[in-house]
């Protein structure tokens, strides 16, 4: 059958009928352990009873009223996100790219409000991924995503990830701020080196720049803290969230301090669907769970357990695994075989993963994953590694 969908994704020939927690059941009845979580979106797994109940109840109320009226669920969610983070104010979007777009506009508008509209450029980093809009592919700077779409949107200067001296050299009278992912996800789960984020904060403070973090993949508990940047002890001025904040419902958010958002006044920005009653009801339900006492500490503990098991797997299969990276329940396995082949072998063993750049496969189990499911996931990874190691030996002999 020929699909009417744009052929922009390399879809595996799999579809799923049901899901529960960390598990998905395919249409042929095969059970898969989902350590991709829809690219970190299903933060509370599949069919979480609290999310299902909340969405069902919200579906019986007005689905959409527009932002021309008050939306109590949105107001409550914004207040809770601010209380859980550095922020004072929140703008809701439908996706991560829109949240990053809002973050870029907020940073530019801040300087315009201060009488310095010429300060519109952001320093970004090689290996970054910020979304697929024209502005966010320009911010990411990846030639693969820019190709064929005309001149990139102006306003972004790229530095090597982790290179403070290169950032310092790029600062000009036009620089508005610095935009980065504390852990590059699509770029290969590359963690910011020690001292880098505090160094950026100091540079921003010294030059009057805004520190903008893209926490679309890392935020809302993925790394064992509410925001990944908290591991560094640094507070940003602006942050973009999505993926896990909706637990599977399309929802994003741009968070900012009141000072950084000073230019986002009446009419400065908008979104038809952003912050609608359905999305923000589910967002509140996600926070009901993630902000429970001990939840994030449990994520951090499970992350430590997962890291130990992955490190042991790396020791047993050095011909397949080159390196394990990550934080909390966000890991990248850099492989010595093509990462697509690794992902296919894992899938054949009943484990779903997400390929990334730098020949990495991402492991992003839901935050409600159990210890036994982590053990089962690693056992399935071991099956995949054994198969790939056997193929390498056969190839070397043949």
Short mmCIF file of C-alpha atoms in Angstrom, two decimals:
data_model
loop_
_atom_site.label_atom_id
_atom_site.label_comp_id
_atom_site.label_asym_id
_atom_site.label_seq_id
_atom_site.Cartn_x
_atom_site.Cartn_y
_atom_site.Cartn_z
CA UNK A 1 0.00 0.00 0.00
CA UNK A 2 1.34 3.46 -0.91
CA UNK A 3 1.10 5.90 1.98
CA UNK A 4 -0.34 9.37 1.45
CA UNK A 5 1.96 10.69 4.18
CA UNK A 6 5.00 12.80 3.25
CA UNK A 7 7.90 10.33 3.04
CA UNK A 8 9.98 12.39 5.49
CA UNK A 9 10.46 9.68 8.12
CA UNK A 10 12.23 6.29 7.88
CA UNK A 11 9.33 4.46 9.45
CA UNK A 12 9.81 0.90 10.70
CA UNK A 13 7.11 -1.48 9.49
CA UNK A 14 5.46 -1.61 12.91
CA UNK A 15 2.22 -0.27 14.33
CA UNK A 16 0.91 -0.62 17.84
CA UNK A 17 -2.50 -1.57 19.12
CA UNK A 18 -2.13 -1.02 22.86
CA UNK A 19 0.32 0.27 25.42
CA UNK A 20 0.64 0.15 29.19
CA UNK A 21 3.43 1.67 31.24
CA UNK A 22 6.76 0.92 29.56
CA UNK A 23 5.26 -1.64 27.17
CA UNK A 24 3.75 -1.50 23.70
CA UNK A 25 1.90 -4.31 21.93
CA UNK A 26 2.15 -4.40 18.14
CA UNK A 27 -0.68 -5.26 15.79
CA UNK A 28 0.79 -8.78 15.39
CA UNK A 29 0.67 -9.29 19.17
CA UNK A 30 4.42 -8.89 19.75
CA UNK A 31 5.32 -7.07 23.00
CA UNK A 32 8.02 -4.40 22.99
CA UNK A 33 9.71 -2.68 25.89
CA UNK A 34 9.56 0.99 24.95
CA UNK A 35 12.88 2.65 25.82
CA UNK A 36 12.31 5.35 23.21
CA UNK A 37 9.17 6.80 24.81
CA UNK A 38 8.22 8.45 21.54
CA UNK A 39 11.51 10.42 21.67
CA UNK A 40 11.17 11.22 25.38
CA UNK A 41 7.54 12.34 25.05
CA UNK A 42 5.78 9.57 26.99
CA UNK A 43 7.39 10.57 30.24
CA UNK A 44 4.85 8.62 32.30
CA UNK A 45 4.60 5.69 29.90
CA UNK A 46 1.51 4.56 28.04
CA UNK A 47 -2.06 4.81 29.32
CA UNK A 48 -1.11 6.21 32.71
CA UNK A 49 -4.40 6.06 34.68
CA UNK A 50 -4.11 9.62 36.03
CA UNK A 51 -3.45 11.08 32.58
CA UNK A 52 -6.20 9.03 30.93
CA UNK A 53 -8.69 10.05 33.62
CA UNK A 54 -7.72 13.71 33.39
CA UNK A 55 -7.96 13.80 29.59
CA UNK A 56 -11.29 11.97 29.62
CA UNK A 57 -12.72 14.49 32.06
CA UNK A 58 -11.30 17.42 30.08
CA UNK A 59 -12.82 16.05 26.88
CA UNK A 60 -16.28 16.56 28.37
CA UNK A 61 -15.54 20.28 28.88
CA UNK A 62 -14.89 22.88 26.17
CA UNK A 63 -11.88 21.71 24.17
CA UNK A 64 -10.93 25.15 22.94
CA UNK A 65 -11.93 28.70 23.79
CA UNK A 66 -8.89 30.63 22.43
CA UNK A 67 -6.52 32.81 24.37
CA UNK A 68 -9.02 35.66 24.18
CA UNK A 69 -10.46 34.24 27.39
CA UNK A 70 -9.04 33.00 30.68
CA UNK A 71 -8.13 29.32 30.77
CA UNK A 72 -7.91 28.21 34.42
CA UNK A 73 -5.94 25.03 33.65
CA UNK A 74 -3.34 27.07 31.75
CA UNK A 75 -3.05 29.62 34.53
CA UNK A 76 -2.56 26.86 37.09
CA UNK A 77 0.00 25.03 34.97
CA UNK A 78 1.98 28.22 34.37
CA UNK A 79 2.05 28.95 38.08
CA UNK A 80 3.24 25.42 38.89
CA UNK A 81 5.95 25.46 36.21
CA UNK A 82 7.19 28.77 37.57
CA UNK A 83 7.23 27.44 41.13
CA UNK A 84 9.15 24.35 40.04
CA UNK A 85 11.79 26.33 38.17
CA UNK A 86 13.69 29.61 37.90
CA UNK A 87 10.88 31.27 35.92
CA UNK A 88 8.26 33.93 36.63
CA UNK A 89 6.24 33.74 33.41
CA UNK A 90 5.21 31.07 30.87
CA UNK A 91 3.99 31.09 27.26
CA UNK A 92 2.37 27.84 26.04
CA UNK A 93 2.94 26.34 22.62
CA UNK A 94 2.03 23.15 20.77
CA UNK A 95 5.54 21.82 20.20
CA UNK A 96 9.19 22.08 21.13
CA UNK A 97 10.12 23.99 17.99
CA UNK A 98 7.49 26.60 18.79
CA UNK A 99 8.76 26.82 22.36
CA UNK A 100 12.30 27.42 21.09
CA UNK A 101 10.99 29.93 18.56
CA UNK A 102 9.28 31.78 21.42
CA UNK A 103 12.52 31.66 23.41
CA UNK A 104 14.45 33.19 20.49
CA UNK A 105 11.86 35.93 20.05
CA UNK A 106 11.80 36.63 23.80
CA UNK A 107 15.58 37.06 23.85
CA UNK A 108 15.54 39.41 20.87
CA UNK A 109 12.60 41.41 22.21
CA UNK A 110 14.32 41.87 25.57
CA UNK A 111 17.09 43.87 23.97
CA UNK A 112 14.67 45.79 21.75
CA UNK A 113 12.72 46.75 24.89
CA UNK A 114 16.00 47.99 26.35
CA UNK A 115 16.54 50.23 23.31
CA UNK A 116 19.10 47.90 21.71
CA UNK A 117 17.24 46.28 18.76
CA UNK A 118 20.55 45.63 17.01
CA UNK A 119 21.24 42.91 19.60
CA UNK A 120 19.41 40.05 17.93
CA UNK A 121 22.07 37.37 17.34
CA UNK A 122 22.31 34.20 19.41
CA UNK A 123 25.38 32.05 19.85
CA UNK A 124 24.47 28.40 19.31
CA UNK A 125 26.51 25.18 19.17
CA UNK A 126 27.67 22.57 16.72
CA UNK A 127 25.71 19.35 17.10
CA UNK A 128 22.62 21.17 18.37
CA UNK A 129 19.04 20.37 17.44
CA UNK A 130 16.39 22.95 18.21
CA UNK A 131 13.49 21.92 15.95
CA UNK A 132 12.37 22.02 12.33
CA UNK A 133 10.99 25.53 11.76
CA UNK A 134 13.04 27.83 9.53
CA UNK A 135 14.43 29.70 12.55
CA UNK A 136 15.18 26.61 14.61
CA UNK A 137 16.99 24.77 11.79
CA UNK A 138 19.10 27.90 11.39
CA UNK A 139 19.79 27.85 15.14
CA UNK A 140 20.79 24.18 14.93
CA UNK A 141 23.00 24.82 11.93
CA UNK A 142 22.96 21.20 10.73
CA UNK A 143 23.54 21.23 6.93
CA UNK A 144 21.37 18.10 6.60
CA UNK A 145 18.32 19.98 7.89
CA UNK A 146 19.11 23.29 6.12
CA UNK A 147 19.63 21.81 2.67
CA UNK A 148 17.12 22.91 0.06
CA UNK A 149 15.25 25.46 2.13
CA UNK A 150 16.93 28.60 0.86
CA UNK A 151 19.08 31.03 2.81
CA UNK A 152 19.14 30.21 6.54
CA UNK A 153 17.38 32.65 8.85
CA UNK A 154 19.95 35.22 9.93
CA UNK A 155 20.98 35.71 13.53
CA UNK A 156 22.88 32.65 14.68
CA UNK A 157 26.63 32.19 15.23
CA UNK A 158 27.88 28.70 16.02
CA UNK A 159 30.64 27.64 18.36
CA UNK A 160 32.01 24.16 19.13
CA UNK A 161 30.03 22.59 22.00
CA UNK A 162 31.89 23.06 25.27
CA UNK A 163 34.35 25.68 23.97
CA UNK A 164 34.10 28.79 26.18
CA UNK A 165 36.92 30.60 24.38
CA UNK A 166 35.10 30.19 21.06
CA UNK A 167 31.93 31.65 22.63
CA UNK A 168 33.89 34.59 24.00
CA UNK A 169 35.38 35.25 20.55
CA UNK A 170 31.93 35.30 18.92
CA UNK A 171 30.42 37.91 21.26
CA UNK A 172 29.79 41.15 19.37
CA UNK A 173 27.69 44.31 19.85
CA UNK A 174 24.90 42.41 18.04
CA UNK A 175 24.86 39.42 20.38
CA UNK A 176 21.63 38.97 22.34
CA UNK A 177 22.40 35.73 24.13
CA UNK A 178 23.49 32.12 24.11
CA UNK A 179 21.17 29.22 23.24
CA UNK A 180 22.05 25.62 24.05
CA UNK A 181 20.85 22.22 25.17
CA UNK A 182 22.48 21.27 28.50
CA UNK A 183 22.60 17.75 27.05
CA UNK A 184 22.49 17.55 23.26
CA UNK A 185 19.86 14.90 22.51
CA UNK A 186 19.59 14.43 18.76
CA UNK A 187 23.25 15.45 18.58
CA UNK A 188 24.21 12.21 20.31
CA UNK A 189 23.39 12.67 24.01
CA UNK A 190 26.44 14.86 24.51
CA UNK A 191 26.57 16.25 28.05
CA UNK A 192 27.92 19.77 28.57
CA UNK A 193 31.42 19.41 30.06
CA UNK A 194 32.00 20.40 33.71
CA UNK A 195 32.28 24.14 34.17
CA UNK A 196 30.82 24.97 30.76
CA UNK A 197 27.38 26.10 31.90
CA UNK A 198 28.71 28.17 34.84
CA UNK A 199 31.21 29.69 32.41
CA UNK A 200 28.43 30.62 29.99
CA UNK A 201 26.41 32.15 32.84
CA UNK A 202 29.39 34.28 33.82
CA UNK A 203 29.96 35.38 30.22
CA UNK A 204 26.30 36.30 29.84
CA UNK A 205 26.35 38.32 33.05
CA UNK A 206 29.56 40.07 32.02
CA UNK A 207 28.22 41.11 28.61
CA UNK A 208 24.53 41.67 29.37
CA UNK A 209 23.45 38.58 27.40
CA UNK A 210 20.59 36.18 28.07
CA UNK A 211 21.24 32.50 28.76
CA UNK A 212 18.61 30.47 26.91
CA UNK A 213 18.33 26.71 27.38
CA UNK A 214 16.53 24.26 25.16
CA UNK A 215 15.18 21.69 27.61
CA UNK A 216 12.65 20.25 25.18
CA UNK A 217 14.09 16.75 25.62
CA UNK A 218 15.82 17.08 29.00
CA UNK A 219 13.22 18.99 31.00
CA UNK A 220 10.42 17.90 33.36
CA UNK A 221 12.44 15.28 35.21
CA UNK A 222 14.17 13.36 32.43
CA UNK A 223 17.61 13.69 34.05
CA UNK A 224 16.52 13.36 37.68
CA UNK A 225 16.13 17.12 38.15
CA UNK A 226 13.19 19.19 36.96
CA UNK A 227 15.54 20.90 34.48
CA UNK A 228 18.85 19.43 33.39
CA UNK A 229 20.64 22.74 33.86
CA UNK A 230 20.03 22.41 37.60
CA UNK A 231 22.82 19.81 37.74
CA UNK A 232 25.27 22.65 37.05
CA UNK A 233 23.88 24.96 39.73
CA UNK A 234 23.13 27.55 37.06
CA UNK A 235 19.85 29.39 36.48
CA UNK A 236 18.98 30.42 32.92
CA UNK A 237 16.98 33.47 31.84
CA UNK A 238 14.76 31.61 29.37
CA UNK A 239 13.98 27.91 28.85
CA UNK A 240 12.02 25.96 26.23
CA UNK A 241 10.10 22.85 27.32
CA UNK A 242 7.99 20.29 25.45
CA UNK A 243 7.97 16.49 25.05
CA UNK A 244 7.67 15.25 28.65
CA UNK A 245 5.55 18.17 29.85
CA UNK A 246 2.54 16.80 27.97
CA UNK A 247 3.20 13.12 28.61
CA UNK A 248 2.09 12.35 25.04
CA UNK A 249 -0.26 15.27 24.47
CA UNK A 250 1.21 17.98 22.16
CA UNK A 251 2.29 20.72 24.56
CA UNK A 252 5.26 23.04 24.84
CA UNK A 253 6.18 25.99 27.00
CA UNK A 254 8.57 28.91 27.00
CA UNK A 255 9.60 29.89 30.53
CA UNK A 256 11.31 33.15 31.41
CA UNK A 257 12.15 35.44 34.25
CA UNK A 258 10.01 38.58 34.40
CA UNK A 259 13.07 40.62 33.42
CA UNK A 260 13.88 38.46 30.36
CA UNK A 261 10.23 38.55 29.25
CA UNK A 262 9.91 42.33 29.63
CA UNK A 263 9.58 42.79 25.86
CA UNK A 264 6.81 40.21 25.40
CA UNK A 265 3.99 42.65 25.95
CA UNK A 266 0.41 42.74 24.63
CA UNK A 267 0.33 41.51 21.03
CA UNK A 268 4.04 40.67 20.84
CA UNK A 269 3.42 36.96 20.30
CA UNK A 270 0.57 34.50 19.94
CA UNK A 271 -0.54 30.91 19.34
CA UNK A 272 -4.04 29.78 18.40
CA UNK A 273 -3.90 26.42 20.15
CA UNK A 274 -1.12 27.04 22.66
CA UNK A 275 -2.23 26.46 26.24
CA UNK A 276 -5.68 25.15 25.35
CA UNK A 277 -7.80 23.45 28.04
CA UNK A 278 -7.10 19.87 26.93
CA UNK A 279 -3.33 20.26 26.72
CA UNK A 280 -2.92 22.17 29.96
CA UNK A 281 -5.21 19.79 31.86
CA UNK A 282 -2.89 16.95 30.86
CA UNK A 283 0.17 19.08 31.66
CA UNK A 284 -1.17 19.59 35.18
CA UNK A 285 -1.74 15.84 35.51
CA UNK A 286 1.89 15.20 34.49
CA UNK A 287 3.09 17.62 37.15
CA UNK A 288 0.84 15.92 39.73
CA UNK A 289 3.08 12.88 39.30
CA UNK A 290 6.49 14.39 38.52
CA UNK A 291 6.35 16.83 41.43
CA UNK A 292 5.30 14.19 43.97
CA UNK A 293 7.83 14.03 46.82
CA UNK A 294 10.59 11.56 45.95
CA UNK A 295 9.68 11.14 42.26
CA UNK A 296 12.73 12.92 40.84
CA UNK A 297 15.01 11.28 43.39
CA UNK A 298 13.72 7.91 42.20
CA UNK A 299 14.47 8.86 38.57
CA UNK A 300 18.04 9.74 39.59
CA UNK A 301 18.43 6.43 41.48
CA UNK A 302 17.10 4.40 38.55
CA UNK A 303 19.43 6.33 36.27
CA UNK A 304 22.38 5.27 38.41
CA UNK A 305 21.26 1.64 38.26
CA UNK A 306 20.77 1.83 34.49
CA UNK A 307 24.21 3.41 34.02
CA UNK A 308 25.87 0.57 35.98
CA UNK A 309 24.18 -2.06 33.86
CA UNK A 310 25.04 -0.27 30.62
CA UNK A 311 28.66 0.10 31.72
CA UNK A 312 28.81 -3.65 32.38
CA UNK A 313 27.34 -4.28 28.94
CA UNK A 314 29.97 -1.97 27.42
CA UNK A 315 32.68 -4.05 29.16
CA UNK A 316 31.25 -7.31 27.79
CA UNK A 317 30.80 -6.06 24.22
CA UNK A 318 33.59 -3.55 23.47
CA UNK A 319 33.44 -4.58 19.81
CA UNK A 320 29.83 -3.26 19.66
CA UNK A 321 29.64 -0.43 22.24
CA UNK A 322 32.19 2.38 22.17
CA UNK A 323 30.80 4.65 24.89
CA UNK A 324 27.81 5.23 27.16
CA UNK A 325 26.75 8.84 27.84
CA UNK A 326 23.95 10.58 29.65
CA UNK A 327 22.25 11.56 32.88
CA UNK A 328 19.20 10.35 34.78
CA UNK A 329 17.05 8.27 32.41
CA UNK A 330 18.56 9.76 29.26
CA UNK A 331 21.39 7.66 27.86
CA UNK A 332 23.19 7.47 24.56
CA UNK A 333 25.05 4.37 23.44
CA UNK A 334 27.73 5.24 20.87
CA UNK A 335 28.17 2.11 18.82
CA UNK A 336 30.97 0.56 16.77
CA UNK A 337 28.39 -0.72 14.30
CA UNK A 338 25.96 1.51 12.37
CA UNK A 339 23.50 2.88 14.91
CA UNK A 340 20.54 2.01 12.67
CA UNK A 341 21.75 -1.61 12.68
CA UNK A 342 22.01 -1.49 16.48
CA UNK A 343 18.48 -0.07 16.76
CA UNK A 344 17.18 -2.77 14.39
CA UNK A 345 18.89 -5.51 16.42
CA UNK A 346 17.40 -4.12 19.62
CA UNK A 347 13.97 -4.00 17.99
CA UNK A 348 14.37 -7.62 16.90
CA UNK A 349 15.07 -8.40 20.57
CA UNK A 350 11.87 -6.59 21.57
CA UNK A 351 13.33 -3.26 22.69
CA UNK A 352 12.52 0.11 21.11
CA UNK A 353 15.29 2.74 20.96
CA UNK A 354 15.86 6.05 19.16
CA UNK A 355 18.84 6.64 16.81
CA UNK A 356 20.71 9.95 17.08
CA UNK A 357 23.64 11.69 15.42
CA UNK A 358 27.27 10.74 16.12
CA UNK A 359 26.33 7.07 15.59
CA UNK A 360 24.47 7.00 18.89
CA UNK A 361 21.33 5.15 19.96
CA UNK A 362 19.25 6.90 22.60
CA UNK A 363 17.71 5.04 25.54
CA UNK A 364 14.83 7.06 26.98
CA UNK A 365 12.63 4.80 29.12
CA UNK A 366 9.55 6.33 30.72
CA UNK A 367 10.24 7.90 34.08
CA UNK A 368 7.91 5.37 35.74
CA UNK A 369 10.04 2.44 34.55
CA UNK A 370 10.74 -0.21 37.20
CA UNK A 371 14.03 -1.82 38.23
CA UNK A 372 12.91 -5.13 36.76
CA UNK A 373 12.04 -3.45 33.46
CA UNK A 374 15.50 -1.85 33.34
CA UNK A 375 17.01 -5.30 33.91
CA UNK A 376 14.79 -6.71 31.17
CA UNK A 377 15.75 -3.89 28.82
CA UNK A 378 19.46 -4.49 29.39
CA UNK A 379 18.94 -8.23 28.83
CA UNK A 380 17.34 -7.43 25.47
CA UNK A 381 20.21 -5.08 24.65
CA UNK A 382 22.59 -7.93 25.48
CA UNK A 383 20.75 -10.15 22.99
CA UNK A 384 21.18 -7.43 20.37
CA UNK A 385 24.88 -6.98 21.21
CA UNK A 386 25.52 -10.73 21.03
CA UNK A 387 23.87 -10.88 17.63
CA UNK A 388 25.86 -7.92 16.31
CA UNK A 389 29.13 -9.27 17.76
CA UNK A 390 28.47 -12.60 16.04
CA UNK A 391 27.85 -10.79 12.74
CA UNK A 392 31.13 -8.88 13.14
CA UNK A 393 33.05 -12.11 13.84
CA UNK A 394 31.42 -13.80 10.84
CA UNK A 395 32.26 -10.81 8.67
CA UNK A 396 35.89 -10.80 9.82
CA UNK A 397 36.22 -14.52 9.08
CA UNK A 398 34.39 -14.41 5.79
#
